[in-house]
mmCIF file of C-alpha atoms and ligand atoms in Angstrom:
data_model
loop_
_atom_site.group_PDB
_atom_site.id
_atom_site.type_symbol
_atom_site.label_atom_id
_atom_site.label_comp_id
_atom_site.label_asym_id
_atom_site.label_seq_id
_atom_site.Cartn_x
_atom_site.Cartn_y
_atom_site.Cartn_z
ATOM 1 C CA MET A 1 -47.443 35.183 1.168
ATOM 2 C CA THR A 2 -48.862 33.824 4.435
ATOM 3 C CA ASP A 3 -47.611 30.583 6.039
ATOM 4 C CA THR A 4 -50.864 28.881 5.058
ATOM 5 C CA GLU A 5 -50.465 29.905 1.462
ATOM 6 C CA ALA A 6 -46.867 28.676 1.462
ATOM 7 C CA SER A 7 -47.788 25.312 2.930
ATOM 8 C CA LEU A 8 -50.658 24.928 0.481
ATOM 9 C CA ARG A 9 -48.284 25.698 -2.344
ATOM 10 C CA LEU A 10 -45.849 23.047 -1.065
ATOM 11 C CA GLU A 11 -48.633 20.474 -0.661
ATOM 12 C CA GLU A 12 -49.698 21.181 -4.198
ATOM 13 C CA PHE A 13 -46.163 20.726 -5.419
ATOM 14 C CA ASP A 14 -45.738 17.451 -3.453
ATOM 15 C CA ALA A 15 -48.883 16.105 -5.087
ATOM 16 C CA HIS A 16 -47.684 17.176 -8.499
ATOM 17 C CA ALA A 17 -44.205 15.708 -7.915
ATOM 18 C CA ALA A 18 -45.795 12.351 -7.046
ATOM 19 C CA THR A 19 -47.582 12.283 -10.423
ATOM 20 C CA ILE A 20 -44.244 12.658 -12.223
ATOM 21 C CA ASN A 21 -42.483 10.073 -9.999
ATOM 22 C CA LEU A 22 -40.430 12.507 -7.976
ATOM 23 C CA GLN A 23 -40.265 13.225 -4.240
ATOM 24 C CA GLY A 24 -38.677 16.030 -2.271
ATOM 25 C CA GLN A 25 -36.144 15.130 0.388
ATOM 26 C CA TRP A 26 -38.257 17.104 2.878
ATOM 27 C CA LYS A 27 -40.779 14.244 2.712
ATOM 28 C CA ALA A 28 -38.050 11.777 3.819
ATOM 29 C CA GLU A 29 -37.065 14.006 6.737
ATOM 30 C CA ALA A 30 -39.874 12.544 8.830
ATOM 31 C CA HIS A 31 -38.264 9.096 8.499
ATOM 32 C CA LEU A 32 -34.809 10.452 9.265
ATOM 33 C CA ILE A 33 -36.039 12.073 12.450
ATOM 34 C CA LYS A 34 -37.285 8.687 13.633
ATOM 35 C CA ALA A 35 -33.726 7.355 13.243
ATOM 36 C CA ILE A 36 -32.206 9.784 15.749
ATOM 37 C CA GLY A 37 -30.470 7.517 18.258
ATOM 38 C CA GLY A 38 -30.525 4.584 15.830
ATOM 39 C CA PRO A 39 -32.928 2.474 13.822
ATOM 40 C CA ALA A 40 -36.196 1.074 15.127
ATOM 41 C CA PRO A 41 -35.460 -2.655 15.564
ATOM 42 C CA ALA A 42 -36.909 -4.868 12.828
ATOM 43 C CA GLY A 43 -39.107 -7.452 14.534
ATOM 44 C CA ILE A 44 -39.362 -8.306 18.215
ATOM 45 C CA PRO A 45 -37.419 -10.469 20.670
ATOM 46 C CA PHE A 46 -39.090 -13.887 20.686
ATOM 47 C CA ARG A 47 -38.662 -17.503 21.790
ATOM 48 C CA TRP A 48 -39.839 -20.737 20.149
ATOM 49 C CA LYS A 49 -40.181 -23.613 22.636
ATOM 50 C CA ARG A 50 -38.605 -26.998 22.003
ATOM 51 C CA ASP A 51 -41.863 -28.929 22.408
ATOM 52 C CA GLU A 52 -43.821 -26.590 20.114
ATOM 53 C CA LEU A 53 -41.143 -26.942 17.447
ATOM 54 C CA ALA A 54 -41.116 -30.740 17.781
ATOM 55 C CA GLN A 55 -44.915 -30.984 17.603
ATOM 56 C CA ALA A 56 -45.106 -28.718 14.554
ATOM 57 C CA MET A 57 -42.464 -30.873 12.885
ATOM 58 C CA ASP A 58 -44.526 -34.029 13.566
ATOM 59 C CA GLU A 59 -47.570 -32.335 12.039
ATOM 60 C CA ALA A 60 -45.537 -31.180 9.044
ATOM 61 C CA THR A 61 -44.346 -34.749 8.523
ATOM 62 C CA VAL A 62 -47.946 -35.970 8.249
ATOM 63 C CA ALA A 63 -49.081 -33.025 6.111
ATOM 64 C CA LEU A 64 -46.130 -33.054 3.719
ATOM 65 C CA GLY A 65 -45.413 -36.768 3.436
ATOM 66 C CA PRO A 66 -41.949 -38.046 2.479
ATOM 67 C CA VAL A 67 -39.607 -35.389 1.121
ATOM 68 C CA ASP A 68 -37.127 -35.710 -1.697
ATOM 69 C CA THR A 69 -36.388 -32.451 -3.442
ATOM 70 C CA ALA A 70 -38.057 -30.082 -0.930
ATOM 71 C CA ARG A 71 -36.847 -29.673 2.614
ATOM 72 C CA ARG A 72 -38.923 -30.415 5.722
ATOM 73 C CA HIS A 73 -37.772 -27.130 7.221
ATOM 74 C CA LEU A 74 -39.947 -24.831 9.356
ATOM 75 C CA THR A 75 -38.685 -21.257 9.438
ATOM 76 C CA CYS A 76 -39.102 -19.417 12.745
ATOM 77 C CA ILE A 77 -41.017 -16.325 11.606
ATOM 78 C CA ASN A 78 -40.524 -13.263 13.765
ATOM 79 C CA PRO A 79 -44.050 -12.181 14.824
ATOM 80 C CA GLY A 80 -42.924 -8.556 14.471
ATOM 81 C CA LEU A 81 -42.038 -8.982 10.794
ATOM 82 C CA LYS A 82 -44.911 -9.152 8.377
ATOM 83 C CA GLY A 83 -45.505 -10.385 4.848
ATOM 84 C CA PRO A 84 -44.660 -13.478 2.838
ATOM 85 C CA ALA A 85 -40.953 -12.559 2.833
ATOM 86 C CA ALA A 86 -40.649 -12.301 6.636
ATOM 87 C CA GLY A 87 -37.803 -14.191 8.293
ATOM 88 C CA THR A 88 -36.457 -14.672 11.804
ATOM 89 C CA THR A 89 -34.687 -11.319 11.630
ATOM 90 C CA HIS A 90 -34.682 -8.803 8.766
ATOM 91 C CA THR A 91 -31.443 -10.374 7.443
ATOM 92 C CA MET A 92 -31.591 -14.051 8.476
ATOM 93 C CA SER A 93 -33.965 -16.998 8.456
ATOM 94 C CA ALA A 94 -33.525 -19.923 10.813
ATOM 95 C CA GLY A 95 -35.564 -22.984 11.629
ATOM 96 C CA LEU A 96 -35.436 -26.692 12.291
ATOM 97 C CA GLN A 97 -35.211 -29.298 9.548
ATOM 98 C CA LEU A 98 -36.086 -32.972 9.993
ATOM 99 C CA VAL A 99 -34.850 -35.755 7.733
ATOM 100 C CA LYS A 100 -36.576 -39.104 8.299
ATOM 101 C CA PRO A 101 -34.722 -42.433 8.113
ATOM 102 C CA GLY A 102 -33.948 -43.391 4.529
ATOM 103 C CA GLU A 103 -34.623 -39.952 3.061
ATOM 104 C CA VAL A 104 -32.378 -38.081 0.649
ATOM 105 C CA CYS A 105 -33.061 -34.376 0.060
ATOM 106 C CA TRP A 106 -32.089 -33.726 -3.530
ATOM 107 C CA SER A 107 -29.045 -31.782 -4.430
ATOM 108 C CA HIS A 108 -29.432 -28.082 -5.206
ATOM 109 C CA ARG A 109 -27.573 -24.848 -4.726
ATOM 110 C CA HIS A 110 -28.458 -21.229 -4.162
ATOM 111 C CA SER A 111 -26.937 -17.853 -3.580
ATOM 112 C CA MET A 112 -28.006 -17.938 0.076
ATOM 113 C CA ALA A 113 -25.276 -19.116 2.438
ATOM 114 C CA ALA A 114 -26.373 -21.622 5.084
ATOM 115 C CA ILE A 115 -25.198 -23.045 8.374
ATOM 116 C CA ARG A 116 -26.546 -26.271 9.895
ATOM 117 C CA PHE A 117 -26.340 -26.748 13.642
ATOM 118 C CA VAL A 118 -27.202 -30.371 14.394
ATOM 119 C CA THR A 119 -29.648 -30.782 17.281
ATOM 120 C CA GLN A 120 -30.316 -34.517 16.898
ATOM 121 C CA GLY A 121 -27.519 -36.176 14.966
ATOM 122 C CA ASN A 122 -26.389 -39.601 13.872
ATOM 123 C CA PRO A 123 -22.917 -40.811 12.799
ATOM 124 C CA ASP A 124 -24.438 -42.299 9.616
ATOM 125 C CA ALA A 125 -26.249 -39.106 8.555
ATOM 126 C CA TYR A 126 -24.499 -36.497 6.435
ATOM 127 C CA THR A 127 -24.848 -33.490 4.200
ATOM 128 C CA ALA A 128 -22.844 -33.624 0.994
ATOM 129 C CA VAL A 129 -21.380 -30.200 0.200
ATOM 130 C CA ASP A 130 -19.402 -29.574 -2.989
ATOM 131 C CA GLY A 131 -18.192 -33.161 -3.169
ATOM 132 C CA GLU A 132 -17.513 -33.563 0.553
ATOM 133 C CA LYS A 133 -19.379 -35.657 3.075
ATOM 134 C CA LEU A 134 -20.017 -33.724 6.293
ATOM 135 C CA ILE A 135 -21.125 -36.105 9.062
ATOM 136 C CA MET A 136 -23.922 -34.862 11.331
ATOM 137 C CA GLU A 137 -23.363 -35.759 14.976
ATOM 138 C CA ASP A 138 -25.006 -34.016 17.937
ATOM 139 C CA PHE A 139 -24.212 -30.275 18.038
ATOM 140 C CA ASP A 140 -21.832 -30.324 15.063
ATOM 141 C CA LEU A 141 -21.802 -27.187 12.930
ATOM 142 C CA LEU A 142 -21.742 -27.652 9.137
ATOM 143 C CA LEU A 143 -21.330 -24.973 6.497
ATOM 144 C CA THR A 144 -23.012 -24.741 3.118
ATOM 145 C CA PRO A 145 -21.321 -21.681 1.609
ATOM 146 C CA ARG A 146 -23.078 -19.595 -0.993
ATOM 147 C CA PHE A 147 -23.572 -21.532 -4.235
ATOM 148 C CA SER A 148 -22.265 -24.874 -3.007
ATOM 149 C CA TRP A 149 -24.184 -27.972 -4.094
ATOM 150 C CA HIS A 150 -25.800 -29.683 -1.121
ATOM 151 C CA ASP A 151 -27.905 -32.783 -0.532
ATOM 152 C CA HIS A 152 -28.913 -34.258 2.826
ATOM 153 C CA HIS A 153 -28.797 -37.999 3.555
ATOM 154 C CA ASN A 154 -30.167 -39.998 6.453
ATOM 155 C CA PRO A 155 -29.349 -43.683 5.945
ATOM 156 C CA SER A 156 -29.734 -44.314 9.710
ATOM 157 C CA ASP A 157 -32.882 -45.691 11.343
ATOM 158 C CA GLN A 158 -33.492 -42.585 13.455
ATOM 159 C CA ASP A 159 -34.735 -39.054 12.806
ATOM 160 C CA VAL A 160 -32.049 -36.443 12.241
ATOM 161 C CA VAL A 161 -32.797 -32.794 13.080
ATOM 162 C CA TRP A 162 -30.822 -29.596 12.742
ATOM 163 C CA LEU A 163 -31.164 -25.827 12.846
ATOM 164 C CA ASP A 164 -30.738 -24.210 9.436
ATOM 165 C CA GLY A 165 -29.617 -20.576 9.329
ATOM 166 C CA LEU A 166 -29.483 -18.622 6.056
ATOM 167 C CA ASP A 167 -28.853 -15.021 4.986
ATOM 168 C CA VAL A 168 -32.214 -14.906 3.178
ATOM 169 C CA GLY A 169 -33.357 -11.406 4.224
ATOM 170 C CA LEU A 170 -30.106 -9.812 3.111
ATOM 171 C CA LEU A 171 -30.197 -11.516 -0.275
ATOM 172 C CA ARG A 172 -33.837 -10.636 -0.839
ATOM 173 C CA GLY A 173 -33.064 -7.012 -0.037
ATOM 174 C CA LEU A 174 -30.168 -7.065 -2.462
ATOM 175 C CA GLY A 175 -32.266 -8.735 -5.147
ATOM 176 C CA ALA A 176 -29.610 -11.430 -5.289
ATOM 177 C CA VAL A 177 -31.521 -14.703 -4.869
ATOM 178 C CA PHE A 178 -30.347 -17.329 -7.376
ATOM 179 C CA TYR A 179 -31.291 -21.003 -7.326
ATOM 180 C CA GLU A 180 -30.294 -24.062 -9.313
ATOM 181 C CA PRO A 181 -31.374 -27.705 -8.974
ATOM 182 C CA TYR A 182 -28.593 -30.252 -9.550
ATOM 183 C CA GLY A 183 -30.880 -32.474 -11.618
ATOM 184 C CA GLU A 184 -30.000 -35.656 -9.768
ATOM 185 C CA SER A 185 -30.649 -36.840 -6.272
ATOM 186 C CA SER A 186 -27.044 -37.004 -5.052
ATOM 187 C CA GLN A 187 -23.907 -35.259 -6.138
ATOM 188 C CA HIS A 188 -20.609 -36.936 -6.835
ATOM 189 C CA ILE A 189 -18.520 -37.380 -3.667
ATOM 190 C CA ARG A 190 -14.739 -37.091 -3.818
ATOM 191 C CA GLU A 191 -13.190 -39.614 -1.485
ATOM 192 C CA ARG A 192 -9.461 -38.786 -1.620
ATOM 193 C CA ALA A 193 -7.970 -37.634 1.678
ATOM 194 C CA GLY A 194 -6.310 -34.680 -0.090
ATOM 195 C CA ASP A 195 -9.664 -33.203 -1.128
ATOM 196 C CA GLY A 196 -10.895 -32.178 2.316
ATOM 197 C CA ILE A 197 -10.767 -29.016 4.381
ATOM 198 C CA GLY A 198 -7.568 -30.256 6.037
ATOM 199 C CA THR A 199 -5.821 -29.659 2.732
ATOM 200 C CA ARG A 200 -7.403 -26.271 2.079
ATOM 201 C CA SER A 201 -6.487 -24.962 5.539
ATOM 202 C CA HIS A 202 -2.980 -26.472 5.531
ATOM 203 C CA TRP A 203 0.056 -24.298 4.786
ATOM 204 C CA LEU A 204 0.738 -26.544 1.780
ATOM 205 C CA ARG A 205 -2.231 -26.137 -0.583
ATOM 206 C CA PRO A 206 -3.078 -27.414 -4.073
ATOM 207 C CA THR A 207 -1.989 -25.044 -6.839
ATOM 208 C CA TRP A 208 -4.802 -26.256 -9.088
ATOM 209 C CA GLU A 209 -7.627 -25.084 -6.858
ATOM 210 C CA GLN A 210 -8.939 -21.541 -6.908
ATOM 211 C CA ASP A 211 -8.658 -19.777 -3.577
ATOM 212 C CA ARG A 212 -12.184 -20.128 -2.227
ATOM 213 C CA GLY A 213 -11.284 -18.105 0.872
ATOM 214 C CA GLY A 214 -14.317 -17.981 3.078
ATOM 215 C CA ARG A 215 -16.427 -20.391 1.038
ATOM 216 C CA LEU A 216 -15.494 -23.926 2.006
ATOM 217 C CA PRO A 217 -17.537 -26.926 3.134
ATOM 218 C CA ILE A 218 -16.509 -27.202 6.754
ATOM 219 C CA ARG A 219 -17.621 -29.332 9.684
ATOM 220 C CA TYR A 220 -16.858 -28.056 13.181
ATOM 221 C CA PRO A 221 -17.251 -31.188 15.336
ATOM 222 C CA TRP A 222 -18.881 -30.551 18.709
ATOM 223 C CA ARG A 223 -16.372 -32.901 20.355
ATOM 224 C CA GLU A 224 -13.604 -30.399 19.574
ATOM 225 C CA VAL A 225 -15.697 -27.342 20.388
ATOM 226 C CA LYS A 226 -16.469 -28.844 23.795
ATOM 227 C CA GLN A 227 -12.771 -29.505 24.411
ATOM 228 C CA ARG A 228 -11.914 -25.880 23.634
ATOM 229 C CA LEU A 229 -14.701 -24.642 25.921
ATOM 230 C CA ASP A 230 -13.384 -26.827 28.715
ATOM 231 C CA LEU A 231 -9.990 -25.099 28.453
ATOM 232 C CA TYR A 232 -11.771 -22.055 29.937
ATOM 233 C CA ASP A 233 -12.988 -23.958 32.983
ATOM 234 C CA GLY A 234 -14.493 -21.450 35.442
ATOM 235 C CA VAL A 235 -13.738 -18.390 33.265
ATOM 236 C CA GLU A 236 -16.701 -16.002 33.200
ATOM 237 C CA GLY A 237 -15.623 -14.221 30.001
ATOM 238 C CA SER A 238 -17.298 -11.016 28.875
ATOM 239 C CA PRO A 239 -19.725 -9.377 31.332
ATOM 240 C CA TYR A 240 -22.061 -8.962 28.316
ATOM 241 C CA ASP A 241 -21.755 -12.214 26.321
ATOM 242 C CA GLY A 242 -20.337 -14.664 28.865
ATOM 243 C CA LEU A 243 -17.539 -16.842 27.514
ATOM 244 C CA ALA A 244 -18.077 -16.459 23.760
ATOM 245 C CA LEU A 245 -15.945 -18.226 21.145
ATOM 246 C CA ARG A 246 -16.243 -17.610 17.419
ATOM 247 C CA TYR A 247 -16.330 -20.443 14.886
ATOM 248 C CA ALA A 248 -13.601 -18.864 12.776
ATOM 249 C CA ASN A 249 -13.019 -19.698 9.141
ATOM 250 C CA PRO A 250 -9.940 -21.955 9.484
ATOM 251 C CA VAL A 251 -8.477 -20.723 6.194
ATOM 252 C CA ASN A 252 -8.514 -16.977 6.783
ATOM 253 C CA GLY A 253 -9.463 -16.585 10.465
ATOM 254 C CA GLY A 254 -12.433 -14.403 9.479
ATOM 255 C CA PRO A 255 -16.119 -14.919 10.205
ATOM 256 C CA THR A 256 -17.662 -18.373 9.818
ATOM 257 C CA LEU A 257 -19.066 -17.335 6.435
ATOM 258 C CA PRO A 258 -18.744 -13.984 4.636
ATOM 259 C CA THR A 259 -22.210 -12.875 5.861
ATOM 260 C CA LEU A 260 -22.772 -15.023 8.961
ATOM 261 C CA ASP A 261 -20.808 -15.558 12.149
ATOM 262 C CA CYS A 262 -21.392 -18.376 14.629
ATOM 263 C CA TRP A 263 -20.559 -18.353 18.311
ATOM 264 C CA VAL A 264 -20.672 -20.822 21.164
ATOM 265 C CA GLN A 265 -21.516 -19.005 24.407
ATOM 266 C CA ARG A 266 -21.235 -20.299 27.950
ATOM 267 C CA LEU A 267 -22.952 -18.490 30.814
ATOM 268 C CA LEU A 268 -21.667 -19.711 34.185
ATOM 269 C CA PRO A 269 -24.201 -20.500 36.939
ATOM 270 C CA GLY A 270 -25.431 -17.201 38.380
ATOM 271 C CA PHE A 271 -24.296 -15.177 35.323
ATOM 272 C CA SER A 272 -26.218 -11.914 35.119
ATOM 273 C CA GLY A 273 -25.137 -10.170 31.930
ATOM 274 C CA LEU A 274 -24.958 -6.419 31.461
ATOM 275 C CA PRO A 275 -27.391 -4.668 29.093
ATOM 276 C CA HIS A 276 -26.107 -3.895 25.610
ATOM 277 C CA ARG A 277 -27.222 -3.587 22.012
ATOM 278 C CA ARG A 278 -25.645 -3.998 18.620
ATOM 279 C CA SER A 279 -26.550 -2.920 15.108
ATOM 280 C CA SER A 280 -26.585 -6.654 14.279
ATOM 281 C CA SER A 281 -29.255 -9.279 15.045
ATOM 282 C CA SER A 282 -28.822 -12.795 16.432
ATOM 283 C CA ILE A 283 -30.558 -16.143 16.735
ATOM 284 C CA SER A 284 -29.648 -18.603 19.488
ATOM 285 C CA PHE A 285 -30.268 -22.310 20.073
ATOM 286 C CA VAL A 286 -30.061 -23.491 23.689
ATOM 287 C CA ILE A 287 -27.647 -26.441 23.756
ATOM 288 C CA GLN A 288 -27.677 -26.913 27.507
ATOM 289 C CA GLY A 289 -29.251 -25.398 30.614
ATOM 290 C CA SER A 290 -31.730 -22.552 30.774
ATOM 291 C CA GLY A 291 -31.897 -18.835 31.386
ATOM 292 C CA GLN A 292 -33.537 -15.557 30.525
ATOM 293 C CA LEU A 293 -33.365 -13.021 27.745
ATOM 294 C CA VAL A 294 -34.168 -9.726 29.462
ATOM 295 C CA THR A 295 -35.184 -6.679 27.421
ATOM 296 C CA ASP A 296 -36.541 -3.270 28.490
ATOM 297 C CA ASP A 297 -40.093 -4.614 28.217
ATOM 298 C CA GLU A 298 -40.047 -8.274 29.130
ATOM 299 C CA VAL A 299 -38.296 -11.325 30.508
ATOM 300 C CA ILE A 300 -38.232 -14.270 28.109
ATOM 301 C CA ASP A 301 -37.376 -17.636 29.679
ATOM 302 C CA PHE A 302 -35.495 -20.162 27.609
ATOM 303 C CA ALA A 303 -34.520 -23.791 28.175
ATOM 304 C CA GLN A 304 -32.672 -26.591 26.411
ATOM 305 C CA GLY A 305 -33.875 -27.056 22.833
ATOM 306 C CA ASP A 306 -35.510 -23.607 22.526
ATOM 307 C CA VAL A 307 -34.666 -21.054 19.840
ATOM 308 C CA PHE A 308 -34.712 -17.310 20.570
ATOM 309 C CA VAL A 309 -34.086 -14.181 18.551
ATOM 310 C CA VAL A 310 -32.636 -10.777 19.396
ATOM 311 C CA PRO A 311 -33.466 -8.213 16.674
ATOM 312 C CA ASN A 312 -31.032 -5.506 15.594
ATOM 313 C CA TRP A 313 -30.386 -2.553 17.924
ATOM 314 C CA THR A 314 -32.338 -4.109 20.797
ATOM 315 C CA THR A 315 -31.027 -3.550 24.304
ATOM 316 C CA HIS A 316 -30.937 -6.887 26.075
ATOM 317 C CA ARG A 317 -29.092 -8.958 28.620
ATOM 318 C CA LEU A 318 -28.577 -12.656 29.232
ATOM 319 C CA VAL A 319 -29.067 -14.370 32.562
ATOM 320 C CA ASN A 320 -28.378 -17.866 33.884
ATOM 321 C CA ASP A 321 -30.220 -18.057 37.177
ATOM 322 C CA SER A 322 -29.251 -21.663 37.882
ATOM 323 C CA ASP A 323 -26.831 -22.042 40.775
ATOM 324 C CA ALA A 324 -25.409 -25.292 39.425
ATOM 325 C CA GLU A 325 -25.659 -25.732 35.667
ATOM 326 C CA PRO A 326 -23.898 -23.635 33.020
ATOM 327 C CA THR A 327 -25.993 -22.421 30.079
ATOM 328 C CA ILE A 328 -24.529 -23.163 26.657
ATOM 329 C CA LEU A 329 -25.842 -21.387 23.574
ATOM 330 C CA PHE A 330 -25.162 -21.698 19.874
ATOM 331 C CA THR A 331 -25.576 -18.198 18.425
ATOM 332 C CA LEU A 332 -25.843 -17.136 14.798
ATOM 333 C CA THR A 333 -25.188 -13.449 14.062
ATOM 334 C CA ASP A 334 -25.213 -11.207 11.003
ATOM 335 C CA ILE A 335 -22.318 -9.058 12.296
ATOM 336 C CA PRO A 336 -20.249 -9.678 9.107
ATOM 337 C CA MET A 337 -23.003 -7.951 7.094
ATOM 338 C CA TYR A 338 -22.255 -4.714 8.982
ATOM 339 C CA THR A 339 -18.487 -4.687 9.578
ATOM 340 C CA PRO A 340 -17.262 -4.176 5.965
ATOM 341 C CA PHE A 341 -19.210 -0.927 5.767
ATOM 342 C CA GLY A 342 -18.330 0.490 9.186
ATOM 343 C CA LEU A 343 -21.918 -0.109 10.310
ATOM 344 C CA PHE A 344 -21.258 -2.416 13.239
ATOM 345 C CA TYR A 345 -22.119 -0.340 16.289
ATOM 346 C CA GLU A 346 -22.387 -1.351 19.908
ATOM 347 C CA GLU A 347 -23.710 0.254 23.050
ATOM 348 C CA PRO A 348 -21.698 0.441 25.174
ATOM 349 C CA GLU A 349 -18.944 0.796 22.628
ATOM 350 C CA ASP A 350 -16.136 -1.655 21.975
ATOM 351 C CA ILE A 351 -17.409 -4.812 23.704
ATOM 352 C CA ILE A 352 -16.231 -6.892 20.764
ATOM 353 C CA GLY A 353 -14.464 -4.211 18.802
ATOM 354 C CA ALA A 354 -17.341 -2.388 17.113
ATOM 355 C CA SER A 355 -17.003 1.135 15.805
ATOM 356 C CA LEU A 356 -18.057 4.002 17.991
ATOM 357 C CA ALA A 357 -21.830 4.036 18.258
ATOM 358 C CA PRO A 358 -23.364 7.293 17.028
ATOM 359 C CA ALA A 359 -24.228 9.050 20.269
ATOM 360 C CA ASN A 360 -27.484 10.836 21.007
ATOM 361 C CA PRO A 361 -27.432 13.680 21.726
ATOM 362 C CA THR A 362 -24.252 14.046 19.730
ATOM 363 C CA PRO A 363 -21.432 16.281 20.777
ATOM 364 C CA PRO A 364 -21.678 19.501 18.730
ATOM 365 C CA LEU A 365 -19.593 18.000 15.925
ATOM 366 C CA THR A 366 -18.643 14.472 14.982
ATOM 367 C CA PRO A 367 -15.577 13.158 16.865
ATOM 368 C CA ILE A 368 -12.988 13.848 14.178
ATOM 369 C CA TYR A 369 -13.853 17.539 14.370
ATOM 370 C CA ARG A 370 -13.607 17.739 18.139
ATOM 371 C CA GLU A 371 -11.143 20.328 19.259
ATOM 372 C CA GLY A 372 -8.700 17.829 20.728
ATOM 373 C CA ALA A 373 -8.637 15.864 17.497
ATOM 374 C CA PHE A 374 -6.878 18.571 15.478
ATOM 375 C CA TYR A 375 -3.157 18.002 15.232
ATOM 376 C CA ASP A 376 -2.540 21.689 15.704
ATOM 377 C CA ARG A 377 -4.642 22.718 18.664
ATOM 378 C CA ASP A 378 -3.873 26.380 18.164
ATOM 379 C CA GLU A 379 -5.392 26.249 14.715
ATOM 380 C CA LYS A 380 -8.991 27.341 15.184
HETATM 381 C C1 1HN B 1 -32.750 -24.581 1.905
HETATM 382 O O1 1HN B 1 -32.284 -24.767 0.667
HETATM 383 C C2 1HN B 1 -32.505 -25.525 2.888
HETATM 384 O O2 1HN B 1 -31.112 -26.845 1.531
HETATM 385 C C3 1HN B 1 -32.988 -25.331 4.164
HETATM 386 O O3 1HN B 1 -31.598 -27.609 3.443
HETATM 387 C C4 1HN B 1 -33.713 -24.203 4.481
HETATM 388 C C5 1HN B 1 -34.718 -22.090 3.839
HETATM 389 C C6 1HN B 1 -34.970 -21.148 2.890
HETATM 390 C C7 1HN B 1 -34.513 -21.310 1.602
HETATM 391 C C8 1HN B 1 -33.774 -22.428 1.250
HETATM 392 C C9 1HN B 1 -31.678 -26.753 2.580
HETATM 393 C C10 1HN B 1 -33.989 -23.234 3.514
HETATM 394 C C11 1HN B 1 -33.505 -23.416 2.213
#
């Protein structure tokens, strides 16, 4: 049989297989070959400017009118991700939400976990989460763990705005989106001092409460975050990430939420970060200062109030070209979605403790089969 005959025969078979809902692995090989050296990033690096976000929110306010059950939230859609299900990255959706004076956004819950990073707060405004009142002051971080009831309240006379971040893309991919309205505007609030996070993170904890581990309503007040940052006065930190602190879960020390981790990052004046990439993606809000996100193809400027995204497996570096003002970023990452499965890779390796990145070209065999890795080197 000639090569042409053989390939015709295979083409014929492929067509036949398709009619009986089967496919040979050889058809998938083309996709695998594209993954040599890692995945093609999902989406592109992008920045949303503060003023554009604020103007769109004003327009949304007119178009939508007062909100009660729905949220006046505008998701930042990555221009490199297409379709009605597109988010900010392939795993996460983030965007600003505005609550006007006097509004209450009805209580509901869903299987998506959410973080709220307050960009324009007020001591009277709060989100109620599973019976707890979490006050929203400037730059506070609030958690709405998966399946916790939450309603937003703005009894003040000023607009309140925050950045929502949710693990929407992951849950869609898993086919795990669940939603439930509470049925009333506001949930019941428990007011006893012993019901708060202080009790759940204390070494003396209620016996009658299930261990909710990483799923607690928590407020990380900016006042305290700022104090911790100031303890590192003048410290540059990592040559890749600047001084980066994790918002740890105070109960178990793990990531902020089981699927999402939050960081505060400070880039000292003149910081010029080294290039790196991770299997994870991230979304940052600029709390203070300005800088650049530099990729292989472009330089993206960012300034206070902007939001920018770094897709998965995208080589990038961060720069603060000011000679006087530090840059402070709030960064949301999906790293915890990768770590449990040994899929968190970094290049270069081990900046923040990732597994060894699969190298390309690889050494002849994977590392555990390298000669030096055998306990008996004479055994060949
Ligand atoms: C949601 O429930 C909220 O509760 C905000 O404030 C943003 C984006 C997608 C899906 C659900 C909220 C959301 C969301």
